[in-house]
Amino acid sequence: MRIAMIGAGYVGLVSGACFADFGHTVTCVDTHAGKIQALKQGEIPIYEPGLAELVASNVKAERLDFTTSLAEGVAEADAVFIAVGTPSRRGDGHADLSYVYQAARDIAGAISRYTVVVTKSTVPVGTGDEVERIIRETRAEAEFAVVSNPEFLREGAAITDFKRPDRIVVGTEDERARQVMTELYRPLFLNQSPLLFTSRRTAELTKYAANAFLATKITFINEIADLCEQVGGNVQDVARGIGLDNRIGSKFLHAGPGYGGSCFPKDTLALMKTAQDYGAPVRIVETVVAVNDQRKRAMARKVTEALGGSVRGKTVGVLGLTFKPNTDDMRDAPSIAIITALQDGGAVIKAHDPEGIEQAKLVLDNVTYVDNPYHAAEGADALVIVTEWDAFRALDLKRIHGMMAQPVVIDLRNIYRPDEMESLGFRYSSIGRRTVADA
Ligand SMILES: NC(=O)c1ccc[n+]([C@@H]2O[C@H](COP(=O)([O-])OP(=O)(O)OC[C@H]3O[C@@H](n4cnc5c(N)ncnc54)[C@H](O)[C@@H]3O)[C@@H](O)[C@H]2O)c1
């Protein structure tokens, strides 16, 4: 089948490359000329493990190419995926659908025969109806169906997630579109990934419900972590104790500095707004959003407390800037709020991240970026672990102890053990685990 993928970002580029790898012929279209230029020269504009090799092999096999011309990509396509951004709209938190609607208008002008238009972007309930209306209004005679096919991949594990998904959700009531979608995903359900057909609105809502539920799970364990700190419990043991219950499950029960990233913050907010508009408020999600917002600055207070109540003039080394490991994505990363709050308190920040420094430079000012974790620790009054990159899991702790101005470590991802850190002479604090000294 021939596919046009509109938007060659984290989702579009991964999905496009994976569909090509299944044997389909894919053209990725993006309005960002620099991105397309880079891709044509074999450069990958984002960091995602395995993506460079996947793109290169499919380009070589002539199943994958790139263009800024939507008309060129769409003209012969059986299916056109919309994978453009849907960020929070400034001011009210609703999803900004302007990129989706622009893509719909452009697609309307370019289709030449029966085409399935698929929204892969995360879009509020009813967006498919509007995309259909836009295409119909622009091209009354066009033959098409609009389908919702939300994407559930995670950055950092995007290729595996796309190729071995827990499920594929397809929202359509059009029989012809159903057949096209079945054909596109055939290699996956042969591999036993369930293909779940629903109505279009249900599919749209399913994506938000999934993200809101996961954000709730994270926020729940974060609050239990705070309680553990007060009562002398260990949140990792609680998480294991509840996670082994199959009804609960062990995933997304890692206490930390609060969820961030390009999806959970904006999607929880957008769901909340949709629900309010429809008079069916999602109060649990509203609380999750409020609790998580508070949490990031609370992490900066934790650092301040570890330094005796003030960070003024102190040097804080930060390990990890991206919202999670194995990505360069800085969108809504907790590090931004934490670092900004520490700077507000007068701290001097030195930071290291294996892949995120270039993106971090675009959103954080007055940070000294260093090229390895030891340089972040050197002369620092405190070292804060914000993102749990593997490279931070086995640091030479003796060396770090010897090079810091004060041996203070605040581990916001619980990657070290309190007893071990204390025996090495660190003043160590973490999330939801009382230190030996506290107990
Ligand atoms: N990033 C994730 O992990 C993830 C996971 C699941 C779903 N999603 C959803 O997928 C969508 C895309 O997210 P992303 O992270 O890939 O965004 P992104 O910002 O990385 O990529 C979007 C791309 O679309 C391009 N674009 C915008 N308007 C265009 C147009 N009219 N024509 C062609 N290209 C256009 C932009 O230049 C950009 O390259 C969002 O709705 C997001 O919520 C993201």
Coordinates of C-alpha atoms and ligand atoms in Angstrom, one line a residue:
M1 CA 0.0 0.0 0.0
R2 CA 1.0 3.6 -0.5
I3 CA 1.1 5.8 2.6
A4 CA 1.6 9.5 3.1
M5 CA 2.6 10.5 6.6
I6 CA 1.9 14.2 7.3
G7 CA 4.3 15.4 10.0
A8 CA 7.7 13.8 10.3
G9 CA 8.2 14.3 14.1
Y10 CA 8.6 11.8 16.9
V11 CA 5.4 9.9 15.8
G12 CA 5.3 10.5 12.1
L13 CA 8.9 9.6 11.4
V14 CA 8.8 6.5 13.6
S15 CA 5.4 5.3 12.2
G16 CA 6.4 6.1 8.6
A17 CA 9.7 4.2 9.0
C18 CA 7.9 1.2 10.6
F19 CA 5.2 1.0 8.0
A20 CA 7.9 1.1 5.3
D21 CA 9.7 -1.7 7.1
F22 CA 6.5 -3.7 6.9
G23 CA 6.8 -3.4 3.1
H24 CA 4.5 -0.4 2.4
T25 CA 5.7 2.5 0.4
V26 CA 5.8 5.6 2.5
T27 CA 6.3 9.3 1.9
C28 CA 6.8 11.5 4.9
V29 CA 5.7 15.1 4.4
D30 CA 6.7 18.0 6.7
T31 CA 6.4 21.7 6.3
H32 CA 9.7 22.2 8.2
A33 CA 12.1 22.4 5.2
G34 CA 15.2 22.0 7.4
K35 CA 13.9 18.7 8.8
I36 CA 13.1 17.3 5.3
Q37 CA 16.5 18.5 4.0
A38 CA 18.3 16.7 6.9
L39 CA 16.3 13.5 6.4
K40 CA 17.1 13.5 2.6
Q41 CA 20.8 13.8 3.6
G42 CA 20.5 10.8 5.9
E43 CA 20.4 12.8 9.1
I44 CA 17.8 12.1 11.8
P45 CA 16.5 15.3 13.4
I46 CA 15.5 13.6 16.7
Y47 CA 17.2 11.1 19.0
E48 CA 15.3 7.7 19.1
P49 CA 17.2 4.5 19.5
G50 CA 17.3 2.4 16.3
L51 CA 15.6 5.0 14.2
A52 CA 18.6 6.0 12.1
E53 CA 19.3 2.4 11.0
L54 CA 15.6 1.8 10.3
V55 CA 15.2 5.0 8.2
A56 CA 18.5 4.3 6.3
S57 CA 17.6 0.7 5.4
N58 CA 14.1 1.6 4.2
V59 CA 15.4 4.6 2.2
K60 CA 17.9 2.3 0.6
A61 CA 15.1 -0.2 -0.3
E62 CA 13.2 2.7 -1.9
R63 CA 10.2 2.2 0.4
L64 CA 10.7 5.5 2.3
D65 CA 11.2 9.1 1.1
F66 CA 10.7 12.6 2.3
T67 CA 9.2 15.8 0.8
T68 CA 7.9 19.2 1.8
S69 CA 5.3 18.9 -1.0
L70 CA 2.0 17.5 0.5
A71 CA 0.4 17.3 -2.9
E72 CA 3.3 15.1 -4.1
G73 CA 3.1 12.7 -1.1
V74 CA -0.7 12.5 -1.1
A75 CA -1.6 12.2 -4.7
E76 CA -1.2 8.4 -5.1
A77 CA -1.7 7.4 -1.4
D78 CA -4.2 4.8 -0.3
A79 CA -4.0 6.2 3.2
V80 CA -2.9 9.6 4.5
F81 CA -1.9 9.8 8.1
I82 CA -2.1 13.1 10.0
A83 CA 0.7 13.0 12.6
V84 CA 1.2 16.7 13.2
G85 CA 1.5 18.3 16.7
T86 CA -1.5 19.0 18.9
P87 CA 0.1 21.1 21.7
S88 CA -1.8 22.9 24.4
R89 CA -3.5 26.1 23.2
R90 CA -2.1 29.1 24.9
G91 CA -4.4 30.5 27.5
D92 CA -7.1 27.8 27.9
G93 CA -5.3 24.4 27.7
H94 CA -7.6 23.0 24.9
A95 CA -5.7 21.1 22.3
D96 CA -4.5 23.4 19.5
L97 CA -5.9 21.8 16.4
S98 CA -4.7 24.4 13.9
Y99 CA -2.0 22.1 12.4
V100 CA -4.5 19.2 12.1
Y101 CA -7.1 21.4 10.3
Q102 CA -4.4 23.0 8.0
A103 CA -3.3 19.5 7.1
A104 CA -6.9 18.5 6.4
R105 CA -7.4 21.5 4.1
D106 CA -4.1 20.6 2.2
I107 CA -5.1 16.9 1.9
A108 CA -8.5 17.8 0.5
G109 CA -6.8 19.7 -2.3
A110 CA -4.5 16.8 -3.1
I111 CA -6.4 13.5 -3.1
S112 CA -7.2 12.1 -6.4
R113 CA -9.2 8.9 -5.7
Y114 CA -10.7 7.0 -2.7
T115 CA -8.4 7.8 0.2
V116 CA -8.5 6.9 3.8
V117 CA -7.5 10.0 5.9
V118 CA -6.3 8.8 9.3
T119 CA -5.8 11.0 12.4
K120 CA -2.8 9.6 14.3
S121 CA -2.3 12.8 16.2
T122 CA -3.9 12.8 19.6
V123 CA -7.1 14.8 19.1
P124 CA -10.2 15.6 21.2
V125 CA -13.5 13.8 20.6
G126 CA -15.2 15.2 17.5
T127 CA -12.0 16.2 15.7
G128 CA -12.6 13.5 13.1
D129 CA -16.1 14.9 12.4
E130 CA -14.5 18.3 11.8
V131 CA -11.7 17.0 9.6
E132 CA -14.4 15.3 7.5
R133 CA -16.4 18.5 7.3
I134 CA -13.3 20.5 6.2
I135 CA -12.4 18.0 3.4
R136 CA -16.0 17.8 2.3
E137 CA -16.3 21.6 2.2
T138 CA -13.0 22.0 0.3
R139 CA -13.7 19.2 -2.2
A140 CA -17.4 18.3 -2.4
E141 CA -16.8 15.5 -4.9
A142 CA -13.8 13.8 -3.1
E143 CA -14.1 10.1 -2.2
F144 CA -12.6 9.6 1.3
A145 CA -13.2 8.3 4.8
V146 CA -11.8 9.8 8.0
V147 CA -10.5 7.3 10.5
S148 CA -9.1 7.7 14.0
N149 CA -6.1 5.6 14.8
P150 CA -4.4 7.1 17.9
E151 CA -0.8 6.2 18.5
F152 CA 0.4 4.7 21.8
L153 CA 4.1 4.5 21.2
R154 CA 6.5 5.8 23.9
E155 CA 9.5 7.8 23.0
G156 CA 12.7 5.9 23.8
A157 CA 11.1 2.6 22.9
A158 CA 9.1 3.9 20.0
I159 CA 10.1 1.3 17.3
T160 CA 9.4 -1.7 19.5
D161 CA 6.1 -0.1 20.7
F162 CA 5.1 0.5 17.1
K163 CA 6.0 -3.0 15.9
R164 CA 4.8 -4.9 18.9
P165 CA 1.9 -2.8 20.3
D166 CA -0.4 -4.0 23.1
R167 CA -3.2 -3.1 20.8
I168 CA -4.1 -1.0 17.7
V169 CA -7.2 1.1 18.0
V170 CA -9.0 2.0 14.8
G171 CA -12.1 4.1 14.9
T172 CA -14.3 3.9 11.8
E173 CA -17.7 2.8 10.7
D174 CA -16.7 2.8 7.0
E175 CA -16.3 -0.7 5.7
R176 CA -13.9 0.2 2.9
A177 CA -11.7 2.1 5.3
R178 CA -11.8 -0.8 7.7
Q179 CA -10.4 -3.0 5.0
V180 CA -7.6 -0.6 4.2
M181 CA -6.7 -0.3 7.9
T182 CA -6.7 -4.1 8.2
E183 CA -4.3 -4.4 5.3
L184 CA -2.0 -1.7 6.6
Y185 CA -1.7 -3.4 10.0
R186 CA -1.7 -7.0 8.7
P187 CA 1.9 -7.6 9.7
L188 CA 1.1 -6.7 13.2
F189 CA -2.0 -8.7 13.9
L190 CA -0.4 -11.7 12.3
N191 CA 2.0 -11.1 15.2
Q192 CA -1.0 -11.2 17.5
S193 CA -1.4 -7.6 18.4
P194 CA -5.2 -7.1 18.7
L195 CA -6.8 -4.8 16.2
L196 CA -9.6 -3.1 18.0
F197 CA -12.3 -1.5 15.9
T198 CA -14.5 1.1 17.5
S199 CA -16.5 4.2 16.5
R200 CA -14.4 7.2 15.6
R201 CA -15.3 9.1 18.7
T202 CA -14.6 6.2 20.9
A203 CA -11.1 5.8 19.4
E204 CA -10.4 9.5 20.0
L205 CA -11.5 9.2 23.6
T206 CA -9.6 6.0 24.2
K207 CA -6.3 7.7 23.7
Y208 CA -7.0 10.4 26.2
A209 CA -8.4 7.9 28.7
A210 CA -5.2 5.8 28.4
N211 CA -2.9 8.7 29.0
A212 CA -5.0 10.1 31.8
F213 CA -5.1 6.8 33.5
L214 CA -1.3 6.4 33.3
A215 CA -0.8 9.9 34.6
T216 CA -3.2 9.1 37.5
K217 CA -1.2 6.0 38.3
I218 CA 2.1 8.0 38.5
T219 CA 0.5 10.7 40.5
F220 CA -1.1 8.2 42.9
I221 CA 2.3 6.6 43.7
N222 CA 3.9 10.0 44.0
E223 CA 1.4 10.9 46.8
I224 CA 2.0 7.6 48.5
A225 CA 5.7 8.4 48.3
D226 CA 5.1 11.6 50.2
L227 CA 3.1 9.7 52.8
C228 CA 5.9 7.1 53.1
E229 CA 8.4 10.0 53.8
Q230 CA 6.1 11.1 56.7
V231 CA 5.4 7.7 58.2
G232 CA 8.7 6.0 57.6
G233 CA 7.6 3.7 54.8
N234 CA 9.4 2.7 51.6
V235 CA 7.5 3.5 48.4
Q236 CA 9.4 1.0 46.3
D237 CA 8.2 -1.8 48.6
V238 CA 4.7 -0.4 48.5
A239 CA 4.8 -0.3 44.7
R240 CA 6.0 -3.9 44.5
G241 CA 3.4 -4.9 47.1
I242 CA 0.5 -3.5 45.1
G243 CA 2.0 -4.0 41.6
L244 CA 2.2 -7.8 42.0
D245 CA -1.6 -7.7 42.2
N246 CA -2.6 -8.4 38.6
R247 CA -5.5 -6.1 38.9
I248 CA -3.1 -3.2 39.5
G249 CA 0.0 -4.1 37.6
S250 CA 3.6 -3.0 38.3
K251 CA 4.1 -0.5 35.5
F252 CA 3.9 3.3 36.0
L253 CA 4.3 2.9 39.8
H254 CA 7.8 4.5 40.0
A255 CA 7.6 7.5 42.3
G256 CA 9.5 10.5 41.0
P257 CA 9.5 14.2 40.4
G258 CA 6.1 14.3 38.6
Y259 CA 5.2 13.3 35.0
G260 CA 6.3 15.5 32.1
G261 CA 6.9 15.1 28.4
S262 CA 5.1 15.9 25.2
C263 CA 1.9 14.0 26.0
F264 CA 0.7 13.5 29.6
P265 CA 0.7 17.2 30.6
K266 CA -1.1 18.4 27.5
D267 CA -3.4 15.4 27.1
T268 CA -4.6 15.4 30.7
L269 CA -5.4 19.1 30.4
A270 CA -7.2 18.7 27.1
L271 CA -9.3 15.8 28.4
M272 CA -10.2 18.0 31.4
K273 CA -11.3 20.8 29.1
T274 CA -13.3 18.6 26.8
A275 CA -15.0 17.0 29.8
Q276 CA -15.9 20.4 31.3
D277 CA -17.3 21.5 28.0
Y278 CA -19.5 18.5 27.8
G279 CA -20.7 18.9 31.4
A280 CA -19.2 15.6 32.5
P281 CA -16.1 16.8 34.4
V282 CA -13.3 14.3 35.1
R283 CA -12.6 15.3 38.7
I284 CA -9.9 12.7 39.3
V285 CA -8.0 13.9 36.3
E286 CA -8.4 17.6 37.4
T287 CA -6.8 16.7 40.7
V288 CA -4.0 14.7 39.0
V289 CA -3.2 17.8 36.9
A290 CA -3.2 20.1 40.0
V291 CA -1.1 17.7 42.1
N292 CA 1.4 17.1 39.4
D293 CA 1.8 20.9 38.7
Q294 CA 2.7 21.4 42.4
R295 CA 5.1 18.6 42.6
K296 CA 7.8 19.8 40.3
R297 CA 8.5 23.0 42.3
A298 CA 8.1 20.9 45.5
M299 CA 11.2 18.9 44.2
A300 CA 13.2 22.2 44.1
R301 CA 12.1 22.7 47.8
K302 CA 13.4 19.2 48.5
V303 CA 16.8 20.3 47.2
T304 CA 16.7 23.5 49.2
E305 CA 15.9 21.6 52.4
A306 CA 18.8 19.2 51.7
L307 CA 21.1 22.3 51.6
G308 CA 19.8 23.6 54.9
G309 CA 17.0 25.9 53.7
S310 CA 18.7 28.1 51.1
V311 CA 20.4 27.5 47.7
R312 CA 21.5 31.1 47.3
G313 CA 25.0 31.2 45.9
K314 CA 25.2 27.4 46.0
T315 CA 26.2 25.3 43.0
V316 CA 23.7 22.6 42.1
G317 CA 24.8 19.8 39.6
V318 CA 21.9 18.3 37.7
L319 CA 22.0 14.9 36.1
G320 CA 19.4 14.4 33.4
L321 CA 17.3 17.1 31.7
T322 CA 15.0 15.2 29.2
F323 CA 11.6 14.2 30.6
K324 CA 12.7 10.5 30.5
P325 CA 15.8 8.5 29.3
N326 CA 16.5 7.6 25.7
T327 CA 15.0 10.7 24.1
D328 CA 16.2 14.2 23.5
D329 CA 12.7 15.5 24.1
M330 CA 12.5 18.4 26.5
R331 CA 8.8 19.2 26.2
D332 CA 7.4 19.8 29.6
A333 CA 10.3 18.0 31.3
P334 CA 10.3 18.3 35.1
S335 CA 13.9 19.5 34.9
I336 CA 12.6 22.8 33.5
A337 CA 10.4 23.7 36.5
I338 CA 13.0 22.3 39.0
I339 CA 15.9 24.2 37.6
T340 CA 13.9 27.4 37.2
A341 CA 12.8 27.2 40.8
L342 CA 16.4 26.6 42.0
Q343 CA 17.6 29.6 40.0
D344 CA 14.8 31.7 41.5
G345 CA 16.2 30.7 44.8
G346 CA 19.7 31.9 43.8
A347 CA 21.4 28.6 42.8
V348 CA 24.0 28.3 40.1
I349 CA 23.2 25.3 37.8
K350 CA 25.6 23.0 36.1
A351 CA 23.9 20.2 34.1
H352 CA 24.6 17.1 32.1
D353 CA 22.3 15.0 29.9
P354 CA 23.5 12.4 27.4
E355 CA 21.2 13.5 24.5
G356 CA 19.1 16.5 25.6
I357 CA 21.6 19.4 25.9
E358 CA 20.8 20.9 22.5
Q359 CA 17.1 20.9 23.2
A360 CA 17.6 22.1 26.7
K361 CA 19.5 25.1 25.5
L362 CA 16.4 26.3 23.7
V363 CA 14.3 26.3 26.9
L364 CA 16.7 27.0 29.9
D365 CA 18.8 30.0 30.4
N366 CA 21.9 30.6 32.6
V367 CA 22.8 26.9 32.8
T368 CA 26.4 25.7 32.4
Y369 CA 26.2 22.5 30.3
V370 CA 28.9 19.9 30.9
D371 CA 29.8 16.9 28.9
N372 CA 29.8 14.2 31.6
P373 CA 28.3 13.5 35.0
Y374 CA 31.5 14.0 36.9
H375 CA 31.9 17.6 35.6
A376 CA 28.4 18.3 37.0
A377 CA 29.5 17.0 40.4
E378 CA 32.8 18.8 40.5
G379 CA 32.7 21.6 43.1
A380 CA 28.9 21.2 43.5
D381 CA 27.1 21.7 46.8
A382 CA 24.4 19.3 45.8
L383 CA 23.9 16.8 43.0
V384 CA 20.3 16.2 41.8
I385 CA 19.4 13.1 39.7
V386 CA 16.4 14.2 37.6
T387 CA 16.3 11.7 34.8
E388 CA 17.3 8.0 35.2
W389 CA 19.6 7.5 32.2
D390 CA 21.4 4.2 32.4
A391 CA 24.7 6.1 32.3
F392 CA 23.9 7.5 35.8
R393 CA 23.1 4.1 37.4
A394 CA 26.7 3.0 38.0
L395 CA 28.6 6.2 38.7
D396 CA 32.0 6.1 40.6
L397 CA 30.5 7.3 43.8
K398 CA 33.8 7.6 45.7
R399 CA 35.1 9.8 43.0
I400 CA 32.0 11.9 43.1
H401 CA 32.2 12.2 46.9
G402 CA 35.8 13.4 46.6
M403 CA 35.0 16.1 44.0
M404 CA 31.9 17.7 45.5
A405 CA 32.0 20.8 47.7
Q406 CA 29.4 19.1 49.9
P407 CA 28.5 15.5 49.6
V408 CA 24.7 16.1 49.1
V409 CA 22.8 13.9 46.6
I410 CA 19.1 14.3 45.9
D411 CA 18.0 11.3 43.9
L412 CA 14.6 12.0 42.4
R413 CA 14.5 8.7 40.6
N414 CA 15.5 6.3 43.5
I415 CA 18.3 4.8 41.4
Y416 CA 20.7 4.4 44.4
R417 CA 20.3 2.8 47.8
P418 CA 20.0 4.9 50.9
D419 CA 22.2 2.6 53.1
E420 CA 24.9 2.4 50.4
M421 CA 25.0 6.2 49.9
E422 CA 25.2 6.9 53.6
S423 CA 27.9 4.4 54.1
L424 CA 29.9 6.3 51.5
G425 CA 29.4 9.5 53.5
F426 CA 26.8 11.2 51.4
R427 CA 23.9 13.2 52.8
Y428 CA 21.4 11.4 50.6
S429 CA 17.7 12.0 50.0
S430 CA 15.3 10.3 47.6
I431 CA 11.6 9.9 47.0
G432 CA 9.4 8.1 49.4
R433 CA 12.2 6.3 51.3
R434 CA 13.4 7.5 54.6
T435 CA 17.2 7.7 54.9
V436 CA 18.9 5.6 57.6
A437 CA 19.7 8.9 59.4
D438 CA 16.1 10.0 59.4
A439 CA 14.7 6.8 60.7
Ligands
LIG1 N1 5.7 12.1 21.0 C1 5.0 11.0 21.5 O1 5.6 10.2 22.3 C2 3.6 10.7 21.1 C3 3.0 9.5 21.3 C4 1.7 9.2 21.0 C5 1.0 10.2 20.3 N2 1.6 11.5 20.1 C6 0.8 12.5 19.4 O2 1.2 12.5 18.0 C7 1.1 13.9 17.5 C8 2.5 14.3 17.0 O3 3.4 14.3 18.1 P1 5.0 14.4 17.9 O4 5.6 14.3 19.2 O5 5.4 13.6 16.7 O6 5.1 16.0 17.4 P2 6.3 16.7 16.7 O7 6.2 18.1 17.0 O8 7.6 15.9 16.9 O9 6.0 16.5 15.1 C9 5.0 17.2 14.4 C10 5.6 17.5 13.0 O10 4.5 18.0 12.2 C11 5.0 19.0 11.3 N3 3.8 19.7 10.8 C12 3.0 20.6 11.4 N4 2.0 21.0 10.5 C13 2.2 20.4 9.4 C14 1.5 20.3 8.1 N5 0.4 21.1 7.9 N6 2.0 19.6 7.1 C15 3.1 18.8 7.4 N7 3.8 18.8 8.5 C16 3.4 19.5 9.5 C17 5.9 19.7 12.2 O11 6.8 20.5 11.4 C18 6.6 18.6 13.0 O12 7.8 18.2 12.4 C19 0.6 14.7 18.7 O13 -0.8 14.8 18.6 C20 1.0 13.9 19.9 O14 0.1 14.1 21.0 C21 2.9 11.7 20.4

